[in-house]
Coordinates of C-alpha atoms in Angstrom, one line a residue:
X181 CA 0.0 0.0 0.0
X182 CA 1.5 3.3 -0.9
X183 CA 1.7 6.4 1.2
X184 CA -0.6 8.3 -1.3
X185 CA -4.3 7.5 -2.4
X186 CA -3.9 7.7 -6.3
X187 CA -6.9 8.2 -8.7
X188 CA -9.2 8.0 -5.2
X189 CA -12.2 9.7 -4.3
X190 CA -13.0 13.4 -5.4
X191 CA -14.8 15.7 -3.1
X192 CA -16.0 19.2 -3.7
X193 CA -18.5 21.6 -1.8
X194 CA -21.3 24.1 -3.7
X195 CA -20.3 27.4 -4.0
X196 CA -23.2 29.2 -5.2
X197 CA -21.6 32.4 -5.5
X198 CA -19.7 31.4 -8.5
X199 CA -21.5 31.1 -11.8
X200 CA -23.2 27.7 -12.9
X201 CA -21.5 26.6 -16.5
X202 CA -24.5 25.0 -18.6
X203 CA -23.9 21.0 -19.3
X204 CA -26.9 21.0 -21.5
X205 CA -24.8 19.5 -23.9
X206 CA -23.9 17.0 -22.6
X207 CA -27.3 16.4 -20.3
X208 CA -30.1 17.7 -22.5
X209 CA -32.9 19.2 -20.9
X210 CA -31.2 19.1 -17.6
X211 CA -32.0 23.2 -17.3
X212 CA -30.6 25.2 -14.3
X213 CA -27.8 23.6 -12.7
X214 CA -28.0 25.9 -9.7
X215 CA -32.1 25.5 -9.2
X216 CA -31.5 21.7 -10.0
X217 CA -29.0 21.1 -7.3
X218 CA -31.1 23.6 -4.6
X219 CA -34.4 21.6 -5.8
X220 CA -32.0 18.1 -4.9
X221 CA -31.2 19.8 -1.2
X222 CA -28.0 21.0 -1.9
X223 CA -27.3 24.2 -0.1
X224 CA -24.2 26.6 0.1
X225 CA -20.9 24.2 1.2
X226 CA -22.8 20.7 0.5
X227 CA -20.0 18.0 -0.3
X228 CA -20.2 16.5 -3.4
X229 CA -18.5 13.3 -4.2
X230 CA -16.9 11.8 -7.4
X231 CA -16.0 7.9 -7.1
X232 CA -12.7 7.6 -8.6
X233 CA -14.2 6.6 -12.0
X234 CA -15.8 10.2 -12.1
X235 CA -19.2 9.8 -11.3
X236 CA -21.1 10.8 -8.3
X237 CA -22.2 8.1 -6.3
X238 CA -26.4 9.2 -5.0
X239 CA -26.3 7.6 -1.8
X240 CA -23.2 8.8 -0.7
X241 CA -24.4 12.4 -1.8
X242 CA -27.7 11.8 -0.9
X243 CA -26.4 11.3 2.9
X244 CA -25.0 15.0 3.1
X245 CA -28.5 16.4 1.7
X246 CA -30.3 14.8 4.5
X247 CA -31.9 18.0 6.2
X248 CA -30.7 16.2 9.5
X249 CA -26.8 16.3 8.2
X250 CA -27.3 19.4 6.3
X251 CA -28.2 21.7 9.3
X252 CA -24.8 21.0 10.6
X253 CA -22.3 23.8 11.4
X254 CA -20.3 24.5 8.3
X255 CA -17.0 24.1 9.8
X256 CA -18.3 20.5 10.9
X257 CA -19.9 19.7 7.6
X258 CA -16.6 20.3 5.9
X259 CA -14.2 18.5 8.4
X260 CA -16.9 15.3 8.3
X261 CA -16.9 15.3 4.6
X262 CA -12.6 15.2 4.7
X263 CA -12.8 12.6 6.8
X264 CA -15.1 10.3 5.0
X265 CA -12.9 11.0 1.9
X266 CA -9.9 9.6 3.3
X267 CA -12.1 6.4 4.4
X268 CA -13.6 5.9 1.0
X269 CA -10.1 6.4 -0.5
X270 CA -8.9 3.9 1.8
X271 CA -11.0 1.4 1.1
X272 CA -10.7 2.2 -2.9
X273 CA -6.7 0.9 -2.5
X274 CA -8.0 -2.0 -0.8
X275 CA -10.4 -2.7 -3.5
X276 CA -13.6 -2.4 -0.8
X277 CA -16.9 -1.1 -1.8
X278 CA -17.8 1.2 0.2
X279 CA -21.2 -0.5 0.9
X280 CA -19.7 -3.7 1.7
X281 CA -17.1 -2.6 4.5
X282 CA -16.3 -5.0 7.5
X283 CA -15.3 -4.2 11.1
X284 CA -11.9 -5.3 10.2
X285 CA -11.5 -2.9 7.3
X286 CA -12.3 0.0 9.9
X287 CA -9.5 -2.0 12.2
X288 CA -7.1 -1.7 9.5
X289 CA -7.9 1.6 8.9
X290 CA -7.4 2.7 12.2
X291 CA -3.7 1.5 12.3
X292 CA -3.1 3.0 8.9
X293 CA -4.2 6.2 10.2
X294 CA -2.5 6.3 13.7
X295 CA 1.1 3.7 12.9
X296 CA 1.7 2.1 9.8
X297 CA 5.1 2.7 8.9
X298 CA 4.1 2.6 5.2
X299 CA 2.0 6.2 6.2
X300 CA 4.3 9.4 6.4
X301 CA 1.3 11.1 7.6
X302 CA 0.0 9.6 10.7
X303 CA -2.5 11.8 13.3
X304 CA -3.3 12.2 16.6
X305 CA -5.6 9.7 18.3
X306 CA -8.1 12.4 18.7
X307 CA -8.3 12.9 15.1
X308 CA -8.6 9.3 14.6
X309 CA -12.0 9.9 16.9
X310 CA -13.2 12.4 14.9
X311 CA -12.9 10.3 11.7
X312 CA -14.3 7.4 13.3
X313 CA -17.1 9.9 14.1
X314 CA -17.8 10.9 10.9
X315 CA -17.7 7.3 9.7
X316 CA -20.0 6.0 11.8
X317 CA -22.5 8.8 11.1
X318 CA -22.5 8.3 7.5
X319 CA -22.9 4.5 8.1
X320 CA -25.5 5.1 10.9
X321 CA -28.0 6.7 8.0
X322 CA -26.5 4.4 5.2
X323 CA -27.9 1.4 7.7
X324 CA -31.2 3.2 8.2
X325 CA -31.8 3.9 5.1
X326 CA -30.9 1.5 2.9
X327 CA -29.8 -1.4 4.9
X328 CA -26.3 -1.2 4.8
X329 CA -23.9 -2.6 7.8
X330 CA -22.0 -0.2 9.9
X331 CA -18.4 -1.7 10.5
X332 CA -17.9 0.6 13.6
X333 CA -20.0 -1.5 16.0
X334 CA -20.0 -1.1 19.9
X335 CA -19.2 -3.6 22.7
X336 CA -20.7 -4.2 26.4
X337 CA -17.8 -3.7 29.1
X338 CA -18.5 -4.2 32.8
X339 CA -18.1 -1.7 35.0
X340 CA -16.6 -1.2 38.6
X341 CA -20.0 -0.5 39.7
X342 CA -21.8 -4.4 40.8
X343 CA -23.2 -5.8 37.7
X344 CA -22.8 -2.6 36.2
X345 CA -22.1 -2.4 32.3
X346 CA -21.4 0.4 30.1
X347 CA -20.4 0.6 25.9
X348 CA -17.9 2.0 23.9
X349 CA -17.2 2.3 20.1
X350 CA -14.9 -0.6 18.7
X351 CA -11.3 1.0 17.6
X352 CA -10.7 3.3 20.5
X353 CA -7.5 4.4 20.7
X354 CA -5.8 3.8 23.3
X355 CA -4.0 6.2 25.3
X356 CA -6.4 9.0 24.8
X357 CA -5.3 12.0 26.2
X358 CA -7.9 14.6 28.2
X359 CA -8.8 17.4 26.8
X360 CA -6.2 20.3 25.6
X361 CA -7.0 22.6 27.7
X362 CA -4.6 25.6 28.3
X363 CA -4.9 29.4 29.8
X364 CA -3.4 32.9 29.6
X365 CA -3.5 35.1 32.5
X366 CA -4.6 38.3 31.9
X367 CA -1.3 39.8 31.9
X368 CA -0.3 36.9 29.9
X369 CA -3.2 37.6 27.5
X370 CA -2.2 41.4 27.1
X371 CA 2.0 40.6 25.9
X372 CA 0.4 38.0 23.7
X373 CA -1.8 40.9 22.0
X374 CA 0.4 44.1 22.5
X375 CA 3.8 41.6 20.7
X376 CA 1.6 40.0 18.3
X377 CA -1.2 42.1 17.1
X378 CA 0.2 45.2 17.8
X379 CA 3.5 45.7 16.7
X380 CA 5.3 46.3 20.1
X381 CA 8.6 45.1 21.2
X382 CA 9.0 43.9 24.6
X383 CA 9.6 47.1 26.2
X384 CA 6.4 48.1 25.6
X385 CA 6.9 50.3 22.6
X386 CA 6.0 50.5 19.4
X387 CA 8.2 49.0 16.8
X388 CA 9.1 51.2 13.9
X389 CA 8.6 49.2 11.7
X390 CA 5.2 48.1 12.7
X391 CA 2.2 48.8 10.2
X392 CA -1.0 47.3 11.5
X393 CA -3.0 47.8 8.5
X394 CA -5.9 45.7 10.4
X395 CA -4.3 46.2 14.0
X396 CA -7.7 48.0 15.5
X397 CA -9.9 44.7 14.0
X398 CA -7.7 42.0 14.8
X399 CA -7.3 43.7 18.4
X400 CA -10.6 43.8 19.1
X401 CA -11.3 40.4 17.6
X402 CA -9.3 38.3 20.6
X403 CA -10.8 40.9 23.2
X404 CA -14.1 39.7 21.9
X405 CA -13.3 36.0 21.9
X406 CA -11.0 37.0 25.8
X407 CA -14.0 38.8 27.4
X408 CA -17.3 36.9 26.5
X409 CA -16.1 33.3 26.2
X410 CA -17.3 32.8 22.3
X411 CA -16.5 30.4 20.4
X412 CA -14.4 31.7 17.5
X413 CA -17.3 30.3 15.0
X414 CA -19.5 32.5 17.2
X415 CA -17.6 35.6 17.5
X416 CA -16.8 35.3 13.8
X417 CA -20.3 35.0 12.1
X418 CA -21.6 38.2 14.3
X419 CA -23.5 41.5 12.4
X420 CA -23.6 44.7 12.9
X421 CA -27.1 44.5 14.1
X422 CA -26.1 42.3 16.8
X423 CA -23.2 44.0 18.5
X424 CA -24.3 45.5 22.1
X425 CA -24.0 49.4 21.8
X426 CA -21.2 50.3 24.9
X427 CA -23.7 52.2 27.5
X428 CA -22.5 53.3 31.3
X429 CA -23.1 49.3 32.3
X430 CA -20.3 47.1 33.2
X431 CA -21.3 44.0 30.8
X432 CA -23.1 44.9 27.9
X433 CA -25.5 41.6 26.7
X434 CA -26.3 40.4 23.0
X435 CA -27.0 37.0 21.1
X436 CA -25.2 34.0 19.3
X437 CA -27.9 32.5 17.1
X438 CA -28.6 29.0 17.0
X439 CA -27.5 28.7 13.6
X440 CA -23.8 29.9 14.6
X441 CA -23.9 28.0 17.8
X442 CA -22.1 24.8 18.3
X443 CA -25.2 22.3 18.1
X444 CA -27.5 24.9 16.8
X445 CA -28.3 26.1 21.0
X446 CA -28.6 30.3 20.6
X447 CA -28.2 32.1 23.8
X448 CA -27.5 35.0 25.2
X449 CA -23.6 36.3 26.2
X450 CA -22.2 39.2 28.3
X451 CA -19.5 41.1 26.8
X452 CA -17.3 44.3 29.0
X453 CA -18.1 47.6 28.5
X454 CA -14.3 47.7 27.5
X455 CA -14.6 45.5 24.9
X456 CA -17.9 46.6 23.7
X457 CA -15.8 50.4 22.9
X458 CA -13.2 48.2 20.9
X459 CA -15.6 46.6 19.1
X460 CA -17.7 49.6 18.4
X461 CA -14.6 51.7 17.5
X462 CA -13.7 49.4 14.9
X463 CA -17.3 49.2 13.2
X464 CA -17.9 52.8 13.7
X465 CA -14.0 54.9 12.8
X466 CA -11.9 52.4 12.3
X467 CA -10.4 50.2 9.7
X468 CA -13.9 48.8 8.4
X469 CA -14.7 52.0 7.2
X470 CA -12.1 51.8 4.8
X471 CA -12.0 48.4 3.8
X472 CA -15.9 49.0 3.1
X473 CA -14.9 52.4 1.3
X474 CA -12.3 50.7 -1.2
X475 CA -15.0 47.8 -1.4
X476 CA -17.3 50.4 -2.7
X477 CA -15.4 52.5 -5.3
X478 CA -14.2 49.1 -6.5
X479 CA -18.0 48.1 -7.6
X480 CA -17.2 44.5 -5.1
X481 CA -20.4 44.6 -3.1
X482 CA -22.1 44.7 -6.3
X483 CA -20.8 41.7 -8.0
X484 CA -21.8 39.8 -5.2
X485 CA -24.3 36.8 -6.3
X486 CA -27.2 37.2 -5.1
X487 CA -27.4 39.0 -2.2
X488 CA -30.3 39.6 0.5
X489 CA -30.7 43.4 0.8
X490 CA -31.7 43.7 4.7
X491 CA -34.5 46.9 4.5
X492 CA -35.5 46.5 8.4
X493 CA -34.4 44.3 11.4
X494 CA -37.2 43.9 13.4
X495 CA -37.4 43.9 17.4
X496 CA -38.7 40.7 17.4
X497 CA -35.7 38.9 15.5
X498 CA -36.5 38.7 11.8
X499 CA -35.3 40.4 8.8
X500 CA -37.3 42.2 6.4
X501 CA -35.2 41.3 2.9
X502 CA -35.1 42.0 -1.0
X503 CA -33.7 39.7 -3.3
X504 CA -32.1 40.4 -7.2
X505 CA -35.1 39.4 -8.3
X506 CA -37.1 42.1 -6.6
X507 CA -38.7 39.7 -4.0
X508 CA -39.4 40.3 -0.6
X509 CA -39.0 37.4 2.2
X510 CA -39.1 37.8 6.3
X511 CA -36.5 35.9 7.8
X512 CA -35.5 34.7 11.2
X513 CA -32.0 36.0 12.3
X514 CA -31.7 33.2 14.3
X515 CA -32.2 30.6 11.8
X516 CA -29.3 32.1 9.7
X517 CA -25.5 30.0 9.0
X518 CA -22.6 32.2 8.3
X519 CA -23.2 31.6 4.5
X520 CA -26.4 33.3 4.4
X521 CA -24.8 36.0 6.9
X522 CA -22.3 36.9 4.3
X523 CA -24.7 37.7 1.9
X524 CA -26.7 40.1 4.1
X525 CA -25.6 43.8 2.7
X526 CA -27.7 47.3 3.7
X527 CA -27.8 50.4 1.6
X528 CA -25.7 53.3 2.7
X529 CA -25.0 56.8 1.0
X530 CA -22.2 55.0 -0.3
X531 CA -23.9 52.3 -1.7
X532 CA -24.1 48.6 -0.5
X533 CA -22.2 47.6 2.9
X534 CA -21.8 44.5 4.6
X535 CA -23.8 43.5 7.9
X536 CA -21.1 40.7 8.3
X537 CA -19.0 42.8 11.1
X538 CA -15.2 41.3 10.5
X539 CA -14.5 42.3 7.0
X540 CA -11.1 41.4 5.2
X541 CA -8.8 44.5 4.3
X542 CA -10.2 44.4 0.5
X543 CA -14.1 44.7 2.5
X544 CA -14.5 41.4 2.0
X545 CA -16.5 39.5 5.0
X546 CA -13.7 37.5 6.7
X547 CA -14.5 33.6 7.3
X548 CA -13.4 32.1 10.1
X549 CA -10.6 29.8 9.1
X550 CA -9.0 33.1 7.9
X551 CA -8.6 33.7 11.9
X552 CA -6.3 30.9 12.3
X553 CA -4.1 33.2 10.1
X554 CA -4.1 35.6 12.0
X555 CA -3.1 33.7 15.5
X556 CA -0.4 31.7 13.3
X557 CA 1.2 35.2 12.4
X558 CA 0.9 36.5 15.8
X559 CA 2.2 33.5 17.4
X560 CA 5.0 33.7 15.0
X561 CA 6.0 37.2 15.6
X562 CA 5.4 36.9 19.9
X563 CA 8.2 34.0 19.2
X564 CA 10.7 36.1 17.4
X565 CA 10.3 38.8 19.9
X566 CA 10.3 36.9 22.9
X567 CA 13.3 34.7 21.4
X568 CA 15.4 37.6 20.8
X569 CA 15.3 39.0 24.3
X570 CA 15.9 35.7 26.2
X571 CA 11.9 35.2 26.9
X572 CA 10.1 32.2 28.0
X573 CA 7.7 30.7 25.2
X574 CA 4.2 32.2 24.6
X575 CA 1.7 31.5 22.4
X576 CA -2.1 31.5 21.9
X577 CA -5.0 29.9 20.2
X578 CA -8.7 30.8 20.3
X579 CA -10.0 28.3 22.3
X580 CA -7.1 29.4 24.8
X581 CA -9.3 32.8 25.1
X582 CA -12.2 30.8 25.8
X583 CA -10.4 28.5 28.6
X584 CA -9.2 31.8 30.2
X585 CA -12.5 33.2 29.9
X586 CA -14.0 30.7 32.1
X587 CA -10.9 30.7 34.6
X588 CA -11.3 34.5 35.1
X589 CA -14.8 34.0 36.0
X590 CA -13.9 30.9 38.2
X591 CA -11.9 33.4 40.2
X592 CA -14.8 36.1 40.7
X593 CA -17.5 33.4 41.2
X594 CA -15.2 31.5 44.0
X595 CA -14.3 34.8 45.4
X596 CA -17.8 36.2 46.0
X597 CA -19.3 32.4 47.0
X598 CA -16.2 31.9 50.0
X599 CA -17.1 35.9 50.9
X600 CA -20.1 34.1 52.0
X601 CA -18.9 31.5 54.5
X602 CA -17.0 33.6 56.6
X603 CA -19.0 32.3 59.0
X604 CA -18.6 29.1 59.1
X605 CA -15.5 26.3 60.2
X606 CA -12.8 25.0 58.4
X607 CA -14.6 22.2 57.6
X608 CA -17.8 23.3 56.8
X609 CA -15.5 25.9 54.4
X610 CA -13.7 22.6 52.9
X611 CA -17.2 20.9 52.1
X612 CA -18.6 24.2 50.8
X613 CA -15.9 24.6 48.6
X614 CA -16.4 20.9 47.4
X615 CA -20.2 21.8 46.3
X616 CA -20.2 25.5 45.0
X617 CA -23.0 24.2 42.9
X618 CA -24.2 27.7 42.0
X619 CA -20.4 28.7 40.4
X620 CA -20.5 25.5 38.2
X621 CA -24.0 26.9 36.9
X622 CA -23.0 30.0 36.3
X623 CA -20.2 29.4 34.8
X624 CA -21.8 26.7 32.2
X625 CA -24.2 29.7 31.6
X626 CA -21.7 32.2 30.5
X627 CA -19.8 29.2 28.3
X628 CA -22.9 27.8 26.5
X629 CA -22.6 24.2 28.1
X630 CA -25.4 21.8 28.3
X631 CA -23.5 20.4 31.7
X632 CA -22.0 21.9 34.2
X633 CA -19.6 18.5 34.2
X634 CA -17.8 19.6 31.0
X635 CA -17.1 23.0 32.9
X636 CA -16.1 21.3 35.6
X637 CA -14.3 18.1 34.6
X638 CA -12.4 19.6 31.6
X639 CA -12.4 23.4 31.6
X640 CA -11.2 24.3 34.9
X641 CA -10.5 21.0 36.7
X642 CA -6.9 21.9 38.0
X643 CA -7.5 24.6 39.8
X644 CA -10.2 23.5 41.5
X645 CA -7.3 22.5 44.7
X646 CA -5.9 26.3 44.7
X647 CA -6.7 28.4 47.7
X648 CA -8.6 31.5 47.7
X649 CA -5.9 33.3 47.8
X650 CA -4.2 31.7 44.8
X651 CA -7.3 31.9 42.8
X652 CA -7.0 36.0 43.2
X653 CA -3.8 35.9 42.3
X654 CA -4.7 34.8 39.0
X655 CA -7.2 37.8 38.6
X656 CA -6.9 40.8 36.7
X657 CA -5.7 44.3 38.8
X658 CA -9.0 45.4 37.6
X659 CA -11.0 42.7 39.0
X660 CA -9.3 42.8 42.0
X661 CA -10.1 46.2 42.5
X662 CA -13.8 45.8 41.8
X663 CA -14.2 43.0 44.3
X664 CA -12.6 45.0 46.8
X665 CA -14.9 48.2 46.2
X666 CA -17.8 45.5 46.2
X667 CA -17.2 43.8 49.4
X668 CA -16.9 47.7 51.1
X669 CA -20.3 48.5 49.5
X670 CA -21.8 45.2 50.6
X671 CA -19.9 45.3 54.1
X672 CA -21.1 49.0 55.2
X673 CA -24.1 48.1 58.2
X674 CA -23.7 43.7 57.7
X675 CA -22.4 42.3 60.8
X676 CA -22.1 39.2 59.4
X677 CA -19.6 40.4 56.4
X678 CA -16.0 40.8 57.8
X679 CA -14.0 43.5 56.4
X680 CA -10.5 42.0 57.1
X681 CA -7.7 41.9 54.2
X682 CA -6.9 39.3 52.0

């Protein structure tokens, strides 16, 4: 078996911004391409597949036009679709049809994938999971459907518990590690920004050679994702109708739609007042108003295919709308996927502008993969500057912001919950500490989880053993500050709240 899967599996995904070439010629009658494949369930980033003699295969397209599949988040539909191209590829070299795949072919495939010497490109056990995942979706429908066998089957295994049993999936790695979690402190967080995103050197200056054509956007961008605990698909697909105006409150609140949200659950987030005046800086004087200015004179915006031309947003959530064509649809906010966000535009003095809120330096709305750019660059400028002057290693990825997101809130929750105990013995602090059943809550509130056991288990489990004390050493001078000035107002006339340091 080679290293490479020759003449294998093609995959493609719909762009229907790009013009549909007619194949009438060769398909009489067939019409519209672009209303043929919407009337078939495509939608914008469907997968297509080619079997390796050219042709598309219908069930295996069929499967990503279920409206069950379909409705996933793009980033997921895309990283699914890879994975069940390398599977199909695989099984193409060992002559398999991909109907008639075994529980050992899926065994094979997992050595392949994770230690066959023959493969210069092995991954991660984690990845494996994820492709294991996507197989076993794909095979899930293919079984319900139209009968075919899924070779990733599970197995009983007893338990510690008496008579207890529980299952897993066949081909689990072994050695899988916990979660990647990792966090920046807030001062941390700021070198990261000021030597990556802003130009300075170590000192705290600016560097002179600096330009920071997009410096206000991309700042404001890992504030956004550092102070309201987004996901980056979240923070990413945002409009300008759903940023919170900065007013004389301390959080500002707004929306992630359910159609941006990991698992399609919308809710509400909390964002500073500081950040909120970053954001709004950026939309309102900053470097979007020229990108969207050189978009303009250029004629982009209105080369755009067909874009939805938003005439009101409504108070209760939906979108007023005007098509090319001249028709009018309501839609819901909510119920809209980045792809449709991108086509959203308003009319201005100066002609069409985007609602999509991060726009690319030619006013272009910016996707999110393009963000991983910009923490590879930054990463890779924090390195030679910390290199150069004898520093220790620093880096950063989005999720990091999100991890240290929920620590700083770990710290305030903790803080304000053991403000209430005061009262009581060591012990009774020790088994309060144990519980603090109301932080967890909150804290799975702010994040978006569905338990408060994935905030607690993976997000912050290692510094659930640090001390008060520690735990505010972690915070923010800000935050500090505030909790002191809080416990004063909450102190003046409360017998039972001591005012002693800490």
């Amino acid at each position: 078996m080679t290293g490479a899967f020759a003449a294998g599996w093609s995959l493609h995904f719909y762009d229907f911004q790009r013009q549909f070439v007619s194949v009438d010629d060769v398909v009489p009658g067939l019409g519209d391409i672009k209303a043929w494949a919407k009337r078939n369930g495509a939608r914008e980033g469907t997968p297509l597949f080619l079997d390796p003699s050219g042709r598309a295969d219908p069930l295996v397209n069929a499967y990503w036009r279920d409206p069950l599949v379909r409705g996933r988040a793009t980033g997921t539909l895309r990283r699914y679709a890879v994975s069940v191209k390398v599977w199909l590829d695989f099984l193409h070299v060992l002559g398999v049809r991909w109907d008639r795949a075994s529980r050992s072919d899926l065994a094979a495939f997992k050595q392949w994938r994770l230690s066959a010497e023959e493969n210069p490109g092995h991954v991660s056990a984690s990845s494996f999971c994820i492709d294991r995942a996507a197989i076993r979706g794909f095979y899930l429908w293919a079984a319900e459907q139209h009968g075919v066998e899924n070779p990733v089957q599970v197995r009983a295994l007893a338990s510690s518990a008496v008579g207890g049993r529980h299952v897993v999936l066949e081909s689990t790695p072994s050695g899988m590690r916990r979660a990647d979690v990792k966090w920046l402190t807030p001062q941390a967080f700021r070198l990261w920004r000021n030597l990556g995103l802003r130009g300075f050197t170590r000192d705290g200056l600016p560097s002179p050679d600096w330009q920071g054509l997009t410096e206000d956007r991309d700042t404001a961008f890992v504030e956004g994702l550092f102070g309201t605990g987004l996901r980056i698909g979240e923070w990413a697909s945002m409009l300008t109708s759903e940023l919170p105006k900065p007013g004389s409150e301390g959080l500002v609140r707004s929306q992630v739609g359910s159609a941006c949200a990991k698992g399609g659950a919308g809710r509400p987030f909390w964002m500073r007042r500081r950040v909120a005046r970053q954001v709004d800086f950026y939309l309102s004087e900053g470097s979007r108003c020229a990108a969207v200015a050189r978009a303009q004179a250029a004629g982009r915006y209105e080369r755009v295919a067909d874009p939805w031309i938003v005439e009101q947003v409504r108070r209760d959530g939906q979108l007023e709308v005007v098509a090319v064509d001249g028709s009018r649809r309501v839609v819901r906010l909510d119920a809209l996927g980045p792809s449709l966000r991108m086509r959203l535009f308003r009319r201005t003095s100066g002609g069409l502008e985007p609602m999509w809120l991060w726009l690319n330096h030619d006013g272009s709305p910016r996707p999110k993969h393009a963000w991983y750019k910009t923490f590879d660059r930054a990463n890779a400028r924090v390195a030679k500057a910390l290199v150069d002057q004898g520093g220790t290693p620093l880096w950063c990825r989005p999720h990091m912001l999100r991890h240290s997101f929920a620590l700083r809130w770990y710290c305030i929750a903790t803080f304000v919950a053991w403000r209430r105990t005061d009262m009581l013995t060591t012990r009774e602090q020790r088994d309060f500490r144990n519980q603090l059943g109301d932080v967890w809550f909150l804290l799975a509130t702010l994040l978006g989880h569905r338990s408060a056991e994935v905030t607690r288990g993976v997000y912050l489990e290692p510094f659930q053993a640090l001390q008060v004390a520690e735990l505010i050493a972690l915070m923010d001078a800000d935050d500090r500050q505030s909790l002191e000035r809080l416990v004063a107002v909450i102190g003046v006339g409360e017998p039972r709240v001591l005012s002693g340091s800490w």
